Amino acid sequence: MKRGLVRKFWIGATLLIIVLTAFAAGRNLIHAFKIRSQIRVLEREKARRAAALRESLTRPDVIAGRTLWNAMYPQHSYGRSVTPESIEAIQRDDLEAFYRDHYRASGAVVTIVGDIGRAEAESLAQRLTSGLPAGLAPASAE
């Protein structure tokens, strides 16, 4: 009788391992499909945006505006213009790094309008930002 129980235990344990392995493999496969889909969307949007920018660079008003901003702010980000090549160079890792560096609770600004008290508004803002990583305190503007 004891041998039968031991055998049933090992059969059950083996089946459990097979099921868990299949479940994990399925989750990895779903994750891989999601990543491929995200990459396709990123590539499509990069191509669309680069094409729109190339078209806009044929218009005199756009060229003049870019030239003016570059002349007024040569050492500032206002003076730097996006190019089709800079759009095409963006990779998924760049977007993830940007998200990781900038989308965080410590840098969030929550605006609440309406008939709500300060304590309730602070509680609501905390709940809204609770899903974001805490992050470091934002750099001082001084």
mmCIF file of N, CA and C in Angstrom:
data_model
loop_
_atom_site.group_PDB
_atom_site.id
_atom_site.type_symbol
_atom_site.label_atom_id
_atom_site.label_comp_id
_atom_site.label_asym_id
_atom_site.label_seq_id
_atom_site.Cartn_x
_atom_site.Cartn_y
_atom_site.Cartn_z
ATOM 1 N N MET A 1 0.826 -1.192 0.000
ATOM 2 C CA MET A 1 0.000 0.000 0.000
ATOM 3 C C MET A 1 0.866 1.248 0.000
ATOM 4 N N LYS A 2 1.946 1.222 0.799
ATOM 5 C CA LYS A 2 2.813 2.384 0.893
ATOM 6 C C LYS A 2 3.485 2.665 -0.447
ATOM 7 N N ARG A 3 3.920 1.606 -1.150
ATOM 8 C CA ARG A 3 4.554 1.784 -2.469
ATOM 9 C C ARG A 3 3.599 2.450 -3.449
ATOM 10 N N GLY A 4 2.330 2.087 -3.393
ATOM 11 C CA GLY A 4 1.324 2.673 -4.286
ATOM 12 C C GLY A 4 1.159 4.163 -4.041
ATOM 13 N N LEU A 5 1.179 4.567 -2.761
ATOM 14 C CA LEU A 5 1.056 5.991 -2.428
ATOM 15 C C LEU A 5 2.274 6.781 -2.901
ATOM 16 N N VAL A 6 3.450 6.190 -2.697
ATOM 17 C CA VAL A 6 4.680 6.853 -3.130
ATOM 18 C C VAL A 6 4.666 7.020 -4.649
ATOM 19 N N ARG A 7 4.248 5.968 -5.349
ATOM 20 C CA ARG A 7 4.194 6.019 -6.817
ATOM 21 C C ARG A 7 3.210 7.094 -7.267
ATOM 22 N N LYS A 8 2.028 7.146 -6.638
ATOM 23 C CA LYS A 8 1.027 8.158 -6.989
ATOM 24 C C LYS A 8 1.557 9.564 -6.700
ATOM 25 N N PHE A 9 2.293 9.708 -5.584
ATOM 26 C CA PHE A 9 2.866 11.010 -5.256
ATOM 27 C C PHE A 9 3.818 11.467 -6.354
ATOM 28 N N TRP A 10 4.733 10.582 -6.777
ATOM 29 C CA TRP A 10 5.722 10.965 -7.794
ATOM 30 C C TRP A 10 5.068 11.219 -9.138
ATOM 31 N N ILE A 11 4.035 10.466 -9.461
ATOM 32 C CA ILE A 11 3.303 10.723 -10.709
ATOM 33 C C ILE A 11 2.639 12.094 -10.637
ATOM 34 N N GLY A 12 2.010 12.377 -9.516
ATOM 35 C CA GLY A 12 1.361 13.684 -9.330
ATOM 36 C C GLY A 12 2.367 14.823 -9.364
ATOM 37 N N ALA A 13 3.508 14.624 -8.693
ATOM 38 C CA ALA A 13 4.546 15.653 -8.680
ATOM 39 C C ALA A 13 5.095 15.893 -10.074
ATOM 40 N N THR A 14 5.289 14.810 -10.821
ATOM 41 C CA THR A 14 5.791 14.931 -12.197
ATOM 42 C C THR A 14 4.789 15.679 -13.063
ATOM 43 N N LEU A 15 3.503 15.348 -12.937
ATOM 44 C CA LEU A 15 2.471 16.051 -13.708
ATOM 45 C C LEU A 15 2.420 17.528 -13.331
ATOM 46 N N LEU A 16 2.552 17.819 -12.062
ATOM 47 C CA LEU A 16 2.556 19.214 -11.616
ATOM 48 C C LEU A 16 3.730 19.971 -12.226
ATOM 49 N N ILE A 17 4.897 19.370 -12.236
ATOM 50 C CA ILE A 17 6.075 20.005 -12.837
ATOM 51 C C ILE A 17 5.846 20.239 -14.329
ATOM 52 N N ILE A 18 5.256 19.257 -15.013
ATOM 53 C CA ILE A 18 4.978 19.409 -16.445
ATOM 54 C C ILE A 18 3.996 20.552 -16.673
ATOM 55 N N VAL A 19 2.948 20.608 -15.879
ATOM 56 C CA VAL A 19 1.948 21.676 -16.030
ATOM 57 C C VAL A 19 2.577 23.042 -15.750
ATOM 58 N N LEU A 20 3.350 23.149 -14.668
ATOM 59 C CA LEU A 20 3.982 24.430 -14.343
ATOM 60 C C LEU A 20 4.981 24.844 -15.417
ATOM 61 N N THR A 21 5.716 23.892 -15.959
ATOM 62 C CA THR A 21 6.670 24.187 -17.028
ATOM 63 C C THR A 21 5.940 24.683 -18.265
ATOM 64 N N ALA A 22 4.844 24.023 -18.609
ATOM 65 C CA ALA A 22 4.048 24.438 -19.771
ATOM 66 C C ALA A 22 3.464 25.824 -19.541
ATOM 67 N N PHE A 23 3.001 26.086 -18.314
ATOM 68 C CA PHE A 23 2.452 27.399 -17.983
ATOM 69 C C PHE A 23 3.520 28.484 -18.126
ATOM 70 N N ALA A 24 4.704 28.215 -17.586
ATOM 71 C CA ALA A 24 5.801 29.191 -17.678
ATOM 72 C C ALA A 24 6.212 29.403 -19.129
ATOM 73 N N ALA A 25 6.287 28.326 -19.901
ATOM 74 C CA ALA A 25 6.649 28.458 -21.313
ATOM 75 C C ALA A 25 5.591 29.266 -22.049
ATOM 76 N N GLY A 26 4.327 29.031 -21.731
ATOM 77 C CA GLY A 26 3.241 29.789 -22.348
ATOM 78 C C GLY A 26 3.324 31.263 -22.016
ATOM 79 N N ARG A 27 3.620 31.572 -20.762
ATOM 80 C CA ARG A 27 3.767 32.982 -20.363
ATOM 81 C C ARG A 27 4.939 33.623 -21.094
ATOM 82 N N ASN A 28 6.054 32.903 -21.221
ATOM 83 C CA ASN A 28 7.203 33.441 -21.947
ATOM 84 C C ASN A 28 6.867 33.664 -23.410
ATOM 85 N N LEU A 29 6.106 32.764 -23.996
ATOM 86 C CA LEU A 29 5.705 32.898 -25.393
ATOM 87 C C LEU A 29 4.798 34.111 -25.573
ATOM 88 N N ILE A 30 3.831 34.285 -24.670
ATOM 89 C CA ILE A 30 2.943 35.449 -24.732
ATOM 90 C C ILE A 30 3.756 36.728 -24.589
ATOM 91 N N HIS A 31 4.704 36.743 -23.653
ATOM 92 C CA HIS A 31 5.561 37.920 -23.460
ATOM 93 C C HIS A 31 6.367 38.216 -24.725
ATOM 94 N N ALA A 32 6.887 37.182 -25.373
ATOM 95 C CA ALA A 32 7.658 37.373 -26.605
ATOM 96 C C ALA A 32 6.783 37.959 -27.703
ATOM 97 N N PHE A 33 5.537 37.481 -27.825
ATOM 98 C CA PHE A 33 4.614 38.030 -28.827
ATOM 99 C C PHE A 33 4.316 39.499 -28.542
ATOM 100 N N LYS A 34 4.132 39.839 -27.263
ATOM 101 C CA LYS A 34 3.860 41.234 -26.900
ATOM 102 C C LYS A 34 5.036 42.122 -27.270
ATOM 103 N N ILE A 35 6.248 41.669 -26.982
ATOM 104 C CA ILE A 35 7.437 42.456 -27.312
ATOM 105 C C ILE A 35 7.547 42.642 -28.818
ATOM 106 N N ARG A 36 7.336 41.565 -29.586
ATOM 107 C CA ARG A 36 7.395 41.679 -31.051
ATOM 108 C C ARG A 36 6.358 42.665 -31.556
ATOM 109 N N SER A 37 5.172 42.617 -30.975
ATOM 110 C CA SER A 37 4.104 43.535 -31.374
ATOM 111 C C SER A 37 4.496 44.973 -31.055
ATOM 112 N N GLN A 38 5.070 45.198 -29.874
ATOM 113 C CA GLN A 38 5.495 46.542 -29.491
ATOM 114 C C GLN A 38 6.582 47.055 -30.427
ATOM 115 N N ILE A 39 7.498 46.191 -30.814
ATOM 116 C CA ILE A 39 8.573 46.589 -31.717
ATOM 117 C C ILE A 39 8.001 46.949 -33.082
ATOM 118 N N ARG A 40 7.024 46.168 -33.565
ATOM 119 C CA ARG A 40 6.386 46.490 -34.846
ATOM 120 C C ARG A 40 5.689 47.843 -34.781
ATOM 121 N N VAL A 41 4.999 48.109 -33.694
ATOM 122 C CA VAL A 41 4.320 49.398 -33.524
ATOM 123 C C VAL A 41 5.350 50.523 -33.493
ATOM 124 N N LEU A 42 6.429 50.334 -32.757
ATOM 125 C CA LEU A 42 7.480 51.351 -32.688
ATOM 126 C C LEU A 42 8.062 51.618 -34.068
ATOM 127 N N GLU A 43 8.389 50.580 -34.805
ATOM 128 C CA GLU A 43 8.963 50.762 -36.146
ATOM 129 C C GLU A 43 7.978 51.464 -37.078
ATOM 130 N N ARG A 44 6.710 51.087 -36.994
ATOM 131 C CA ARG A 44 5.684 51.733 -37.831
ATOM 132 C C ARG A 44 5.555 53.219 -37.492
ATOM 133 N N GLU A 45 5.523 53.542 -36.206
ATOM 134 C CA GLU A 45 5.371 54.935 -35.799
ATOM 135 C C GLU A 45 6.614 55.762 -36.135
ATOM 136 N N LYS A 46 7.788 55.163 -35.997
ATOM 137 C CA LYS A 46 9.012 55.874 -36.393
ATOM 138 C C LYS A 46 8.981 56.190 -37.884
ATOM 139 N N ALA A 47 8.604 55.229 -38.702
ATOM 140 C CA ALA A 47 8.559 55.441 -40.156
ATOM 141 C C ALA A 47 7.516 56.501 -40.507
ATOM 142 N N ARG A 48 6.371 56.453 -39.843
ATOM 143 C CA ARG A 48 5.305 57.419 -40.106
ATOM 144 C C ARG A 48 5.742 58.830 -39.732
ATOM 145 N N ARG A 49 6.352 58.960 -38.570
ATOM 146 C CA ARG A 49 6.795 60.281 -38.093
ATOM 147 C C ARG A 49 7.947 60.815 -38.949
ATOM 148 N N ALA A 50 8.886 59.965 -39.323
ATOM 149 C CA ALA A 50 10.006 60.398 -40.164
ATOM 150 C C ALA A 50 9.504 60.850 -41.535
ATOM 151 N N ALA A 51 8.539 60.134 -42.094
ATOM 152 C CA ALA A 51 7.972 60.524 -43.400
ATOM 153 C C ALA A 51 7.253 61.863 -43.300
ATOM 154 N N ALA A 52 6.496 62.054 -42.225
ATOM 155 C CA ALA A 52 5.792 63.334 -42.043
ATOM 156 C C ALA A 52 6.796 64.478 -41.879
ATOM 157 N N LEU A 53 7.875 64.220 -41.168
ATOM 158 C CA LEU A 53 8.896 65.252 -40.985
ATOM 159 C C LEU A 53 9.586 65.569 -42.312
ATOM 160 N N ARG A 54 9.918 64.547 -43.078
ATOM 161 C CA ARG A 54 10.539 64.780 -44.402
ATOM 162 C C ARG A 54 9.632 65.646 -45.272
ATOM 163 N N GLU A 55 8.334 65.360 -45.231
ATOM 164 C CA GLU A 55 7.378 66.153 -46.020
ATOM 165 C C GLU A 55 7.345 67.587 -45.521
ATOM 166 N N SER A 56 7.337 67.775 -44.208
ATOM 167 C CA SER A 56 7.266 69.139 -43.663
ATOM 168 C C SER A 56 8.521 69.939 -43.987
ATOM 169 N N LEU A 57 9.651 69.249 -44.141
ATOM 170 C CA LEU A 57 10.896 69.957 -44.452
ATOM 171 C C LEU A 57 10.956 70.445 -45.892
ATOM 172 N N THR A 58 9.910 70.228 -46.655
ATOM 173 C CA THR A 58 9.819 70.782 -48.014
ATOM 174 C C THR A 58 9.069 72.111 -48.019
ATOM 175 N N ARG A 59 8.490 72.488 -46.863
ATOM 176 C CA ARG A 59 7.692 73.716 -46.792
ATOM 177 C C ARG A 59 8.553 74.870 -46.284
ATOM 178 N N PRO A 60 8.514 76.007 -46.979
ATOM 179 C CA PRO A 60 9.345 77.157 -46.591
ATOM 180 C C PRO A 60 9.086 77.647 -45.164
ATOM 181 N N ASP A 61 7.823 77.635 -44.710
ATOM 182 C CA ASP A 61 7.531 78.119 -43.356
ATOM 183 C C ASP A 61 8.193 77.256 -42.293
ATOM 184 N N VAL A 62 8.231 75.948 -42.501
ATOM 185 C CA VAL A 62 8.870 75.039 -41.543
ATOM 186 C C VAL A 62 10.381 75.253 -41.546
ATOM 187 N N ILE A 63 10.947 75.369 -42.736
ATOM 188 C CA ILE A 63 12.397 75.589 -42.847
ATOM 189 C C ILE A 63 12.776 76.897 -42.173
ATOM 190 N N ALA A 64 12.008 77.963 -42.422
ATOM 191 C CA ALA A 64 12.294 79.274 -41.817
ATOM 192 C C ALA A 64 12.169 79.212 -40.298
ATOM 193 N N GLY A 65 11.141 78.557 -39.808
ATOM 194 C CA GLY A 65 10.947 78.448 -38.358
ATOM 195 C C GLY A 65 12.079 77.686 -37.684
ATOM 196 N N ARG A 66 12.505 76.608 -38.283
ATOM 197 C CA ARG A 66 13.616 75.837 -37.717
ATOM 198 C C ARG A 66 14.908 76.642 -37.732
ATOM 199 N N THR A 67 15.132 77.359 -38.826
ATOM 200 C CA THR A 67 16.338 78.193 -38.934
ATOM 201 C C THR A 67 16.324 79.293 -37.884
ATOM 202 N N LEU A 68 15.161 79.918 -37.690
ATOM 203 C CA LEU A 68 15.037 80.982 -36.682
ATOM 204 C C LEU A 68 15.322 80.446 -35.283
ATOM 205 N N TRP A 69 14.707 79.331 -34.903
ATOM 206 C CA TRP A 69 14.916 78.769 -33.573
ATOM 207 C C TRP A 69 16.368 78.340 -33.376
ATOM 208 N N ASN A 70 16.978 77.785 -34.410
ATOM 209 C CA ASN A 70 18.395 77.399 -34.314
ATOM 210 C C ASN A 70 19.281 78.617 -34.125
ATOM 211 N N ALA A 71 18.938 79.742 -34.778
ATOM 212 C CA ALA A 71 19.732 80.967 -34.653
ATOM 213 C C ALA A 71 19.521 81.627 -33.287
ATOM 214 N N MET A 72 18.291 81.617 -32.777
ATOM 215 C CA MET A 72 18.005 82.261 -31.485
ATOM 216 C C MET A 72 18.568 81.477 -30.307
ATOM 217 N N TYR A 73 18.583 80.164 -30.396
ATOM 218 C CA TYR A 73 18.980 79.318 -29.275
ATOM 219 C C TYR A 73 20.027 78.289 -29.710
ATOM 220 N N PRO A 74 21.203 78.744 -30.103
ATOM 221 C CA PRO A 74 22.194 77.795 -30.619
ATOM 222 C C PRO A 74 22.721 76.821 -29.559
ATOM 223 N N GLN A 75 22.728 77.195 -28.296
ATOM 224 C CA GLN A 75 23.265 76.340 -27.232
ATOM 225 C C GLN A 75 22.175 75.744 -26.350
ATOM 226 N N HIS A 76 20.938 75.793 -26.784
ATOM 227 C CA HIS A 76 19.818 75.335 -25.964
ATOM 228 C C HIS A 76 19.017 74.289 -26.737
ATOM 229 N N SER A 77 18.272 73.481 -25.998
ATOM 230 C CA SER A 77 17.464 72.452 -26.664
ATOM 231 C C SER A 77 16.398 73.063 -27.565
ATOM 232 N N TYR A 78 15.990 74.319 -27.300
ATOM 233 C CA TYR A 78 15.038 74.977 -28.195
ATOM 234 C C TYR A 78 15.610 75.115 -29.601
ATOM 235 N N GLY A 79 16.911 75.238 -29.713
ATOM 236 C CA GLY A 79 17.561 75.445 -30.998
ATOM 237 C C GLY A 79 17.895 74.159 -31.734
ATOM 238 N N ARG A 80 17.711 73.041 -31.086
ATOM 239 C CA ARG A 80 17.986 71.760 -31.749
ATOM 240 C C ARG A 80 16.696 71.233 -32.361
ATOM 241 N N SER A 81 16.786 70.821 -33.584
ATOM 242 C CA SER A 81 15.606 70.323 -34.289
ATOM 243 C C SER A 81 15.726 68.824 -34.522
ATOM 244 N N VAL A 82 14.578 68.179 -34.422
ATOM 245 C CA VAL A 82 14.534 66.743 -34.703
ATOM 246 C C VAL A 82 14.747 66.530 -36.202
ATOM 247 N N THR A 83 15.411 65.443 -36.540
ATOM 248 C CA THR A 83 15.644 65.103 -37.938
ATOM 249 C C THR A 83 15.053 63.723 -38.207
ATOM 250 N N PRO A 84 14.782 63.418 -39.470
ATOM 251 C CA PRO A 84 14.309 62.059 -39.761
ATOM 252 C C PRO A 84 15.290 60.999 -39.258
ATOM 253 N N GLU A 85 16.580 61.287 -39.357
ATOM 254 C CA GLU A 85 17.593 60.324 -38.901
ATOM 255 C C GLU A 85 17.546 60.131 -37.380
ATOM 256 N N SER A 86 17.287 61.222 -36.645
ATOM 257 C CA SER A 86 17.226 61.081 -35.183
ATOM 258 C C SER A 86 15.994 60.275 -34.772
ATOM 259 N N ILE A 87 14.903 60.417 -35.505
ATOM 260 C CA ILE A 87 13.709 59.610 -35.226
ATOM 261 C C ILE A 87 13.996 58.141 -35.521
ATOM 262 N N GLU A 88 14.608 57.877 -36.657
ATOM 263 C CA GLU A 88 14.879 56.501 -37.060
ATOM 264 C C GLU A 88 15.896 55.821 -36.146
ATOM 265 N N ALA A 89 16.715 56.611 -35.447
ATOM 266 C CA ALA A 89 17.737 56.039 -34.563
ATOM 267 C C ALA A 89 17.174 55.610 -33.210
ATOM 268 N N ILE A 90 15.949 56.023 -32.875
ATOM 269 C CA ILE A 90 15.359 55.676 -31.582
ATOM 270 C C ILE A 90 15.120 54.172 -31.516
ATOM 271 N N GLN A 91 15.547 53.584 -30.404
ATOM 272 C CA GLN A 91 15.370 52.152 -30.170
ATOM 273 C C GLN A 91 14.464 51.938 -28.962
ATOM 274 N N ARG A 92 13.970 50.739 -28.828
ATOM 275 C CA ARG A 92 13.100 50.389 -27.700
ATOM 276 C C ARG A 92 13.790 50.664 -26.367
ATOM 277 N N ASP A 93 15.066 50.356 -26.277
ATOM 278 C CA ASP A 93 15.815 50.600 -25.041
ATOM 279 C C ASP A 93 15.853 52.083 -24.689
ATOM 280 N N ASP A 94 15.920 52.953 -25.703
ATOM 281 C CA ASP A 94 15.910 54.400 -25.463
ATOM 282 C C ASP A 94 14.590 54.825 -24.819
ATOM 283 N N LEU A 95 13.485 54.286 -25.328
ATOM 284 C CA LEU A 95 12.173 54.629 -24.769
ATOM 285 C C LEU A 95 12.021 54.105 -23.348
ATOM 286 N N GLU A 96 12.502 52.889 -23.119
ATOM 287 C CA GLU A 96 12.433 52.332 -21.768
ATOM 288 C C GLU A 96 13.260 53.160 -20.792
ATOM 289 N N ALA A 97 14.447 53.594 -21.220
ATOM 290 C CA ALA A 97 15.300 54.420 -20.354
ATOM 291 C C ALA A 97 14.639 55.760 -20.072
ATOM 292 N N PHE A 98 14.036 56.362 -21.086
ATOM 293 C CA PHE A 98 13.348 57.639 -20.894
ATOM 294 C C PHE A 98 12.201 57.471 -19.902
ATOM 295 N N TYR A 99 11.414 56.421 -20.092
ATOM 296 C CA TYR A 99 10.301 56.154 -19.185
ATOM 297 C C TYR A 99 10.807 55.951 -17.762
ATOM 298 N N ARG A 100 11.830 55.140 -17.621
ATOM 299 C CA ARG A 100 12.392 54.842 -16.298
ATOM 300 C C ARG A 100 12.916 56.116 -15.624
ATOM 301 N N ASP A 101 13.543 57.014 -16.403
ATOM 302 C CA ASP A 101 14.147 58.217 -15.842
ATOM 303 C C ASP A 101 13.137 59.327 -15.545
ATOM 304 N N HIS A 102 12.032 59.365 -16.290
ATOM 305 C CA HIS A 102 11.139 60.524 -16.186
ATOM 306 C C HIS A 102 9.751 60.229 -15.629
ATOM 307 N N TYR A 103 9.265 59.020 -15.760
ATOM 308 C CA TYR A 103 7.928 58.695 -15.261
ATOM 309 C C TYR A 103 8.063 58.056 -13.896
ATOM 310 N N ARG A 104 7.972 58.908 -12.869
ATOM 311 C CA ARG A 104 8.133 58.441 -11.501
ATOM 312 C C ARG A 104 7.262 59.285 -10.591
ATOM 313 N N ALA A 105 6.911 58.733 -9.471
ATOM 314 C CA ALA A 105 6.014 59.420 -8.545
ATOM 315 C C ALA A 105 6.636 60.716 -8.023
ATOM 316 N N SER A 106 7.954 60.718 -7.800
ATOM 317 C CA SER A 106 8.585 61.915 -7.234
ATOM 318 C C SER A 106 8.562 63.096 -8.202
ATOM 319 N N GLY A 107 8.378 62.860 -9.480
ATOM 320 C CA GLY A 107 8.338 63.949 -10.447
ATOM 321 C C GLY A 107 6.946 64.218 -10.988
ATOM 322 N N ALA A 108 5.957 63.511 -10.464
ATOM 323 C CA ALA A 108 4.592 63.662 -10.982
ATOM 324 C C ALA A 108 3.957 64.956 -10.501
ATOM 325 N N VAL A 109 3.179 65.555 -11.363
ATOM 326 C CA VAL A 109 2.377 66.718 -11.019
ATOM 327 C C VAL A 109 0.927 66.329 -11.247
ATOM 328 N N VAL A 110 0.134 66.363 -10.201
ATOM 329 C CA VAL A 110 -1.272 65.987 -10.292
ATOM 330 C C VAL A 110 -2.094 67.241 -10.072
ATOM 331 N N THR A 111 -2.954 67.563 -11.025
ATOM 332 C CA THR A 111 -3.832 68.724 -10.917
ATOM 333 C C THR A 111 -5.247 68.226 -10.692
ATOM 334 N N ILE A 112 -5.859 68.704 -9.624
ATOM 335 C CA ILE A 112 -7.219 68.292 -9.283
ATOM 336 C C ILE A 112 -8.071 69.550 -9.210
ATOM 337 N N VAL A 113 -9.172 69.536 -9.914
ATOM 338 C CA VAL A 113 -10.072 70.686 -9.941
ATOM 339 C C VAL A 113 -11.433 70.224 -9.469
ATOM 340 N N GLY A 114 -12.031 70.986 -8.599
ATOM 341 C CA GLY A 114 -13.380 70.654 -8.156
ATOM 342 C C GLY A 114 -13.547 70.874 -6.664
ATOM 343 N N ASP A 115 -14.698 70.499 -6.196
ATOM 344 C CA ASP A 115 -15.055 70.678 -4.799
ATOM 345 C C ASP A 115 -14.487 69.523 -3.991
ATOM 346 N N ILE A 116 -13.224 69.701 -3.574
ATOM 347 C CA ILE A 116 -12.519 68.647 -2.856
ATOM 348 C C ILE A 116 -11.581 69.299 -1.845
ATOM 349 N N GLY A 117 -11.512 68.732 -0.653
ATOM 350 C CA GLY A 117 -10.630 69.258 0.375
ATOM 351 C C GLY A 117 -9.180 68.856 0.136
ATOM 352 N N ARG A 118 -8.273 69.556 0.801
ATOM 353 C CA ARG A 118 -6.845 69.290 0.602
ATOM 354 C C ARG A 118 -6.465 67.864 0.993
ATOM 355 N N ALA A 119 -6.939 67.396 2.138
ATOM 356 C CA ALA A 119 -6.589 66.042 2.597
ATOM 357 C C ALA A 119 -7.089 64.998 1.612
ATOM 358 N N GLU A 120 -8.301 65.171 1.119
ATOM 359 C CA GLU A 120 -8.853 64.217 0.159
ATOM 360 C C GLU A 120 -8.088 64.287 -1.175
ATOM 361 N N ALA A 121 -7.699 65.508 -1.580
ATOM 362 C CA ALA A 121 -6.938 65.675 -2.818
ATOM 363 C C ALA A 121 -5.562 65.025 -2.697
ATOM 364 N N GLU A 122 -4.906 65.205 -1.554
ATOM 365 C CA GLU A 122 -3.591 64.577 -1.356
ATOM 366 C C GLU A 122 -3.701 63.060 -1.360
ATOM 367 N N SER A 123 -4.757 62.537 -0.756
ATOM 368 C CA SER A 123 -4.982 61.092 -0.750
ATOM 369 C C SER A 123 -5.232 60.581 -2.170
ATOM 370 N N LEU A 124 -6.024 61.322 -2.938
ATOM 371 C CA LEU A 124 -6.301 60.942 -4.325
ATOM 372 C C LEU A 124 -5.021 60.986 -5.162
ATOM 373 N N ALA A 125 -4.223 62.031 -4.984
ATOM 374 C CA ALA A 125 -2.964 62.140 -5.727
ATOM 375 C C ALA A 125 -2.027 60.987 -5.374
ATOM 376 N N GLN A 126 -1.989 60.621 -4.119
ATOM 377 C CA GLN A 126 -1.159 59.487 -3.691
ATOM 378 C C GLN A 126 -1.617 58.194 -4.352
ATOM 379 N N ARG A 127 -2.928 57.979 -4.398
ATOM 380 C CA ARG A 127 -3.463 56.764 -5.041
ATOM 381 C C ARG A 127 -3.157 56.766 -6.537
ATOM 382 N N LEU A 128 -3.267 57.933 -7.183
ATOM 383 C CA LEU A 128 -3.026 58.020 -8.626
ATOM 384 C C LEU A 128 -1.575 57.741 -8.994
ATOM 385 N N THR A 129 -0.654 58.121 -8.124
ATOM 386 C CA THR A 129 0.765 57.948 -8.430
ATOM 387 C C THR A 129 1.372 56.711 -7.769
ATOM 388 N N SER A 130 0.579 55.961 -7.034
ATOM 389 C CA SER A 130 1.121 54.815 -6.301
ATOM 390 C C SER A 130 1.658 53.724 -7.228
ATOM 391 N N GLY A 131 1.179 53.633 -8.453
ATOM 392 C CA GLY A 131 1.657 52.630 -9.386
ATOM 393 C C GLY A 131 2.964 52.982 -10.060
ATOM 394 N N LEU A 132 3.401 54.233 -9.911
ATOM 395 C CA LEU A 132 4.665 54.657 -10.509
ATOM 396 C C LEU A 132 5.823 54.332 -9.576
ATOM 397 N N PRO A 133 7.016 54.089 -10.127
ATOM 398 C CA PRO A 133 8.178 53.911 -9.258
ATOM 399 C C PRO A 133 8.424 55.204 -8.480
ATOM 400 N N ALA A 134 8.928 55.075 -7.273
ATOM 401 C CA ALA A 134 9.139 56.262 -6.440
ATOM 402 C C ALA A 134 10.129 57.224 -7.081
ATOM 403 N N GLY A 135 11.274 56.725 -7.518
ATOM 404 C CA GLY A 135 12.273 57.576 -8.162
ATOM 405 C C GLY A 135 12.965 58.486 -7.169
ATOM 406 N N LEU A 136 13.906 59.221 -7.677
ATOM 407 C CA LEU A 136 14.635 60.201 -6.869
ATOM 408 C C LEU A 136 13.865 61.505 -6.876
ATOM 409 N N ALA A 137 14.137 62.329 -5.889
ATOM 410 C CA ALA A 137 13.517 63.650 -5.863
ATOM 411 C C ALA A 137 13.956 64.427 -7.092
ATOM 412 N N PRO A 138 13.043 65.206 -7.712
ATOM 413 C CA PRO A 138 13.432 65.957 -8.901
ATOM 414 C C PRO A 138 14.549 66.947 -8.594
ATOM 415 N N ALA A 139 15.394 67.192 -9.575
ATOM 416 C CA ALA A 139 16.488 68.144 -9.406
ATOM 417 C C ALA A 139 15.935 69.527 -9.198
ATOM 418 N N SER A 140 16.600 70.291 -8.373
ATOM 419 C CA SER A 140 16.171 71.646 -8.105
ATOM 420 C C SER A 140 16.367 72.509 -9.339
ATOM 421 N N ALA A 141 15.446 73.445 -9.558
ATOM 422 C CA ALA A 141 15.531 74.347 -10.722
ATOM 423 C C ALA A 141 16.529 75.463 -10.484
ATOM 424 N N GLU A 142 17.038 75.590 -9.285
ATOM 425 C CA GLU A 142 17.949 76.688 -8.958
ATOM 426 C C GLU A 142 19.325 76.458 -9.505
#
